[in-house]
Backbone as JSON Lines, residues from 0, in Angstrom:
{"i":0,"aa":"M","n":[-42.21,-3.16,-51.13],"ca":[-41.24,-1.93,-51.12],"c":[-41.3,-1.41,-50.32]}
{"i":1,"aa":"K","n":[-39.58,-1.24,-49.75],"ca":[-39.03,-0.31,-48.81],"c":[-39.43,1.25,-48.84]}
{"i":2,"aa":"R","n":[-39.88,1.46,-47.2],"ca":[-40.27,3.31,-47.14],"c":[-38.61,3.82,-47.06]}
{"i":3,"aa":"I","n":[-38.39,4.71,-47.55],"ca":[-36.84,5.43,-47.23],"c":[-37.48,6.76,-47.2]}
{"i":4,"aa":"P","n":[-36.95,7.28,-46.08],"ca":[-37.04,8.99,-45.3],"c":[-36.61,9.65,-46.35]}
{"i":5,"aa":"V","n":[-37.65,10.88,-46.11],"ca":[-36.89,11.87,-47.66],"c":[-36.87,13.08,-46.37]}
{"i":6,"aa":"G","n":[-35.46,14.14,-47.14],"ca":[-35.49,15.21,-46.74],"c":[-35.87,16.34,-47.8]}
{"i":7,"aa":"I","n":[-36.44,17.61,-47.0],"ca":[-36.47,18.99,-48.11],"c":[-35.42,19.86,-47.92]}
{"i":8,"aa":"I","n":[-34.84,19.88,-49.16],"ca":[-33.71,21.06,-48.98],"c":[-33.83,21.79,-49.52]}
{"i":9,"aa":"D","n":[-34.15,23.11,-49.64],"ca":[-33.79,24.35,-49.9],"c":[-33.26,24.3,-51.04]}
{"i":10,"aa":"S","n":[-33.05,24.66,-51.99],"ca":[-31.37,25.18,-52.84],"c":[-31.8,26.43,-52.86]}
{"i":11,"aa":"V","n":[-30.7,26.74,-52.51],"ca":[-29.57,28.4,-52.62],"c":[-29.35,29.2,-53.58]}
{"i":12,"aa":"D","n":[-28.8,28.22,-54.5],"ca":[-28.63,28.79,-55.58],"c":[-30.01,28.82,-57.05]}
{"i":13,"aa":"A","n":[-31.13,28.89,-56.46],"ca":[-32.41,28.69,-57.37],"c":[-32.84,30.48,-57.65]}
{"i":14,"aa":"S","n":[-33.15,30.1,-59.02],"ca":[-33.58,31.28,-59.82],"c":[-34.46,32.32,-59.42]}
{"i":15,"aa":"H","n":[-35.43,31.69,-58.65],"ca":[-36.24,31.89,-58.03],"c":[-36.79,31.62,-56.56]}
{"i":16,"aa":"E","n":[-37.59,32.4,-55.86],"ca":[-38.12,31.47,-54.58],"c":[-39.09,30.29,-55.16]}
{"i":17,"aa":"G","n":[-38.81,29.37,-54.07],"ca":[-40.21,28.51,-54.52],"c":[-39.51,27.1,-54.81]}
{"i":18,"aa":"I","n":[-38.39,26.97,-55.33],"ca":[-37.65,25.78,-55.84],"c":[-37.43,24.56,-54.36]}
{"i":19,"aa":"R","n":[-37.9,23.49,-54.47],"ca":[-37.49,23.05,-53.21],"c":[-36.96,21.78,-54.1]}
{"i":20,"aa":"T","n":[-35.99,20.82,-53.29],"ca":[-35.7,19.65,-53.91],"c":[-35.48,18.46,-52.68]}
{"i":21,"aa":"V","n":[-36.19,17.38,-53.09],"ca":[-36.12,16.3,-52.39],"c":[-35.08,15.18,-52.11]}
{"i":22,"aa":"E","n":[-34.52,14.79,-51.6],"ca":[-33.65,14.37,-51.52],"c":[-33.61,12.62,-50.44]}
{"i":23,"aa":"L","n":[-32.98,11.84,-51.34],"ca":[-33.6,10.09,-50.96],"c":[-32.41,10.04,-50.38]}
{"i":24,"aa":"M","n":[-31.72,10.72,-48.95],"ca":[-30.88,10.42,-47.85],"c":[-29.65,10.11,-48.49]}
{"i":25,"aa":"N","n":[-29.17,10.82,-49.85],"ca":[-27.9,10.37,-50.82],"c":[-27.84,8.86,-51.09]}
{"i":26,"aa":"R","n":[-29.43,8.41,-51.59],"ca":[-28.96,7.27,-51.88],"c":[-30.01,7.04,-52.95]}
{"i":27,"aa":"R","n":[-29.61,7.21,-54.23],"ca":[-29.91,7.41,-55.78],"c":[-30.56,5.94,-56.22]}
{"i":28,"aa":"C","n":[-31.22,5.14,-56.01],"ca":[-31.53,4.36,-57.17],"c":[-30.63,2.96,-56.22]}
{"i":29,"aa":"D","n":[-30.48,2.82,-55.18],"ca":[-29.92,1.49,-54.36],"c":[-30.27,1.23,-53.16]}
{"i":30,"aa":"F","n":[-31.9,1.75,-53.55],"ca":[-32.86,1.21,-52.53],"c":[-33.74,0.04,-53.2]}
{"i":31,"aa":"S","n":[-33.65,-0.32,-53.97],"ca":[-34.56,-1.25,-54.58],"c":[-33.57,-2.61,-55.29]}
{"i":32,"aa":"D","n":[-34.03,-3.97,-54.73],"ca":[-33.05,-5.0,-55.25],"c":[-34.11,-5.75,-56.07]}
{"i":33,"aa":"S","n":[-35.59,-4.9,-56.21],"ca":[-36.31,-5.87,-57.49],"c":[-36.69,-5.27,-58.93]}
{"i":34,"aa":"S","n":[-35.27,-4.33,-59.2],"ca":[-35.5,-3.45,-59.94],"c":[-34.24,-2.54,-60.71]}
{"i":35,"aa":"D","n":[-33.89,-3.15,-62.33],"ca":[-33.08,-2.03,-63.14],"c":[-32.78,-0.93,-63.5]}
{"i":36,"aa":"V","n":[-34.3,-0.87,-63.49],"ca":[-34.76,0.59,-63.7],"c":[-34.32,1.84,-62.63]}
{"i":37,"aa":"C","n":[-33.89,2.87,-62.83],"ca":[-34.01,4.15,-61.81],"c":[-34.54,5.05,-62.68]}
{"i":38,"aa":"V","n":[-35.78,5.56,-61.74],"ca":[-36.56,6.62,-62.52],"c":[-36.6,7.68,-61.15]}
{"i":39,"aa":"S","n":[-37.0,8.75,-62.21],"ca":[-36.61,10.06,-61.29],"c":[-38.4,11.06,-61.76]}
{"i":40,"aa":"I","n":[-39.49,11.43,-60.4],"ca":[-40.27,12.01,-61.04],"c":[-40.39,13.18,-60.38]}
{"i":41,"aa":"I","n":[-40.48,14.4,-60.94],"ca":[-40.28,15.48,-60.83],"c":[-41.29,16.48,-60.88]}
{"i":42,"aa":"T","n":[-42.02,17.18,-60.33],"ca":[-43.2,18.23,-60.36],"c":[-42.57,19.4,-59.88]}
{"i":43,"aa":"W","n":[-43.02,20.29,-60.97],"ca":[-42.39,21.53,-61.29],"c":[-43.91,22.56,-61.29]}
{"i":44,"aa":"N","n":[-43.92,23.8,-60.19],"ca":[-44.74,24.84,-60.57],"c":[-43.51,25.91,-60.93]}
{"i":45,"aa":"M","n":[-43.65,26.22,-61.76],"ca":[-42.88,27.28,-62.61],"c":[-42.88,28.37,-62.12]}
{"i":46,"aa":"N","n":[-44.49,28.56,-61.97],"ca":[-44.8,30.37,-61.52],"c":[-44.37,31.36,-62.83]}
{"i":47,"aa":"G","n":[-44.16,30.63,-63.55],"ca":[-44.49,31.46,-64.79],"c":[-42.56,31.89,-65.17]}
{"i":48,"aa":"Q","n":[-42.05,31.2,-64.51],"ca":[-40.37,31.76,-64.78],"c":[-39.34,30.59,-65.04]}
{"i":49,"aa":"V","n":[-38.75,30.57,-65.61],"ca":[-37.42,29.43,-65.94],"c":[-36.15,30.07,-66.5]}
{"i":50,"aa":"R","n":[-35.29,29.35,-65.86],"ca":[-33.72,29.65,-66.96],"c":[-33.26,28.44,-67.09]}
{"i":51,"aa":"Y","n":[-32.99,27.97,-68.24],"ca":[-31.89,26.75,-68.42],"c":[-31.09,26.22,-67.43]}
{"i":52,"aa":"E","n":[-30.56,26.71,-66.25],"ca":[-29.58,26.51,-65.41],"c":[-30.69,25.71,-64.45]}
{"i":53,"aa":"D","n":[-31.92,26.51,-64.06],"ca":[-33.08,25.21,-63.27],"c":[-32.79,23.94,-63.87]}
{"i":54,"aa":"V","n":[-33.37,24.2,-65.34],"ca":[-33.77,22.71,-65.9],"c":[-33.18,22.07,-65.82]}
{"i":55,"aa":"R","n":[-31.62,22.47,-66.22],"ca":[-30.58,21.81,-65.89],"c":[-30.36,20.88,-65.06]}
{"i":56,"aa":"K","n":[-30.54,21.74,-63.96],"ca":[-29.95,20.96,-62.57],"c":[-30.95,20.16,-62.24]}
{"i":57,"aa":"L","n":[-32.16,19.51,-62.55],"ca":[-33.36,19.02,-62.61],"c":[-32.97,17.89,-63.12]}
{"i":58,"aa":"V","n":[-32.43,18.17,-64.51],"ca":[-32.32,16.94,-65.28],"c":[-31.3,16.72,-66.24]}
{"i":59,"aa":"G","n":[-30.21,17.12,-66.0],"ca":[-28.61,17.45,-66.04],"c":[-28.2,15.92,-66.47]}
{"i":60,"aa":"K","n":[-27.26,15.72,-67.08],"ca":[-26.22,14.84,-67.2],"c":[-25.79,14.11,-66.11]}
{"i":61,"aa":"E","n":[-25.45,14.93,-65.18],"ca":[-25.33,14.31,-63.69],"c":[-26.29,13.44,-62.82]}
{"i":62,"aa":"R","n":[-26.97,13.72,-63.43],"ca":[-27.95,12.75,-63.14],"c":[-28.34,11.12,-63.39]}
{"i":63,"aa":"K","n":[-28.15,10.49,-62.89],"ca":[-28.01,8.61,-63.89],"c":[-29.04,8.29,-63.73]}
{"i":64,"aa":"Y","n":[-30.36,8.68,-64.22],"ca":[-31.9,8.09,-64.18],"c":[-31.74,7.21,-65.64]}
{"i":65,"aa":"E","n":[-32.59,6.25,-65.89],"ca":[-33.01,5.76,-67.19],"c":[-34.27,6.25,-67.54]}
{"i":66,"aa":"L","n":[-34.95,6.24,-66.57],"ca":[-36.57,7.19,-67.28],"c":[-36.89,8.46,-66.25]}
{"i":67,"aa":"V","n":[-36.58,10.07,-67.27],"ca":[-37.44,11.02,-66.24],"c":[-38.8,11.54,-66.58]}
{"i":68,"aa":"V","n":[-39.53,11.14,-65.72],"ca":[-40.85,12.18,-65.73],"c":[-41.32,13.36,-65.13]}
{"i":69,"aa":"I","n":[-41.63,14.51,-66.12],"ca":[-41.54,15.71,-65.58],"c":[-43.24,15.96,-65.47]}
{"i":70,"aa":"G","n":[-43.97,16.5,-64.67],"ca":[-44.82,17.1,-64.25],"c":[-44.7,18.72,-64.14]}
{"i":71,"aa":"L","n":[-45.18,19.35,-64.89],"ca":[-44.99,21.04,-64.93],"c":[-46.26,21.69,-64.74]}
{"i":72,"aa":"Q","n":[-46.11,22.64,-63.93],"ca":[-47.48,23.53,-63.82],"c":[-46.93,25.08,-63.85]}
{"i":73,"aa":"E","n":[-47.69,25.95,-64.26],"ca":[-47.79,27.49,-64.6],"c":[-46.46,27.62,-65.4]}
{"i":74,"aa":"V","n":[-46.29,26.46,-66.59],"ca":[-45.14,27.02,-67.58],"c":[-45.52,28.17,-68.44]}
{"i":75,"aa":"P","n":[-44.03,29.15,-68.04],"ca":[-44.06,30.15,-68.67],"c":[-43.92,30.15,-70.28]}
{"i":76,"aa":"R","n":[-44.11,31.13,-71.27],"ca":[-45.0,31.03,-72.54],"c":[-43.24,30.5,-73.27]}
{"i":77,"aa":"A","n":[-41.86,31.03,-72.71],"ca":[-41.0,30.32,-73.43],"c":[-40.88,29.1,-73.79]}
{"i":78,"aa":"N","n":[-40.34,28.44,-74.95],"ca":[-40.39,27.15,-75.53],"c":[-39.82,26.37,-74.37]}
{"i":79,"aa":"I","n":[-40.56,26.01,-73.22],"ca":[-39.81,24.72,-72.49],"c":[-38.93,23.65,-72.9]}
{"i":80,"aa":"L","n":[-40.01,22.94,-74.17],"ca":[-39.32,22.06,-74.82],"c":[-37.81,22.21,-75.35]}
{"i":81,"aa":"V","n":[-37.87,23.4,-75.53],"ca":[-36.05,23.54,-76.21],"c":[-35.33,23.38,-74.87]}
{"i":82,"aa":"L","n":[-35.72,23.87,-73.98],"ca":[-34.33,24.17,-72.62],"c":[-34.55,22.56,-72.12]}
{"i":83,"aa":"L","n":[-35.8,22.0,-72.22],"ca":[-35.77,20.68,-71.59],"c":[-34.75,19.52,-72.45]}
{"i":84,"aa":"E","n":[-35.11,19.8,-73.91],"ca":[-34.07,18.93,-74.44],"c":[-32.77,19.1,-74.78]}
{"i":85,"aa":"N","n":[-32.36,20.47,-74.74],"ca":[-31.01,20.95,-74.32],"c":[-30.23,20.34,-73.29]}
{"i":86,"aa":"A","n":[-30.97,20.24,-72.28],"ca":[-30.66,19.59,-70.9],"c":[-30.33,18.43,-71.19]}
{"i":87,"aa":"L","n":[-31.47,17.49,-71.84],"ca":[-31.37,16.42,-71.6],"c":[-30.23,15.37,-72.39]}
{"i":88,"aa":"L","n":[-30.0,16.37,-73.8],"ca":[-29.52,16.09,-74.87],"c":[-28.15,15.2,-74.7]}
{"i":89,"aa":"D","n":[-27.15,15.62,-73.98],"ca":[-26.13,14.55,-73.99],"c":[-26.43,13.29,-73.14]}
{"i":90,"aa":"S","n":[-27.75,13.03,-72.0],"ca":[-27.74,11.77,-71.46],"c":[-28.72,11.17,-71.9]}
{"i":91,"aa":"H","n":[-29.6,11.65,-72.43],"ca":[-31.06,10.58,-72.56],"c":[-31.57,10.95,-73.81]}
{"i":92,"aa":"V","n":[-31.28,11.62,-75.04],"ca":[-31.76,11.93,-76.11],"c":[-30.82,11.78,-77.0]}
């Protein structure tokens, strides 16, 4: 497995402070020649806040992954499952 340098990019248009994304130097799923599966692993401390736009940005149809794994902390009482299903509907469900 190759080591890939990552950069942390602050999201300027996030709905609340604390959202950060990690970018693989603009190289998505082209760094492995031993697998045909592209995986995205996301951990998100929601700090009790969520907007559909934030969820869509993380897992929406512009993301091209075969498997999306999401770990959530401090999830608000709003129905996060419905938000995720709506964001993933066109591309993954």
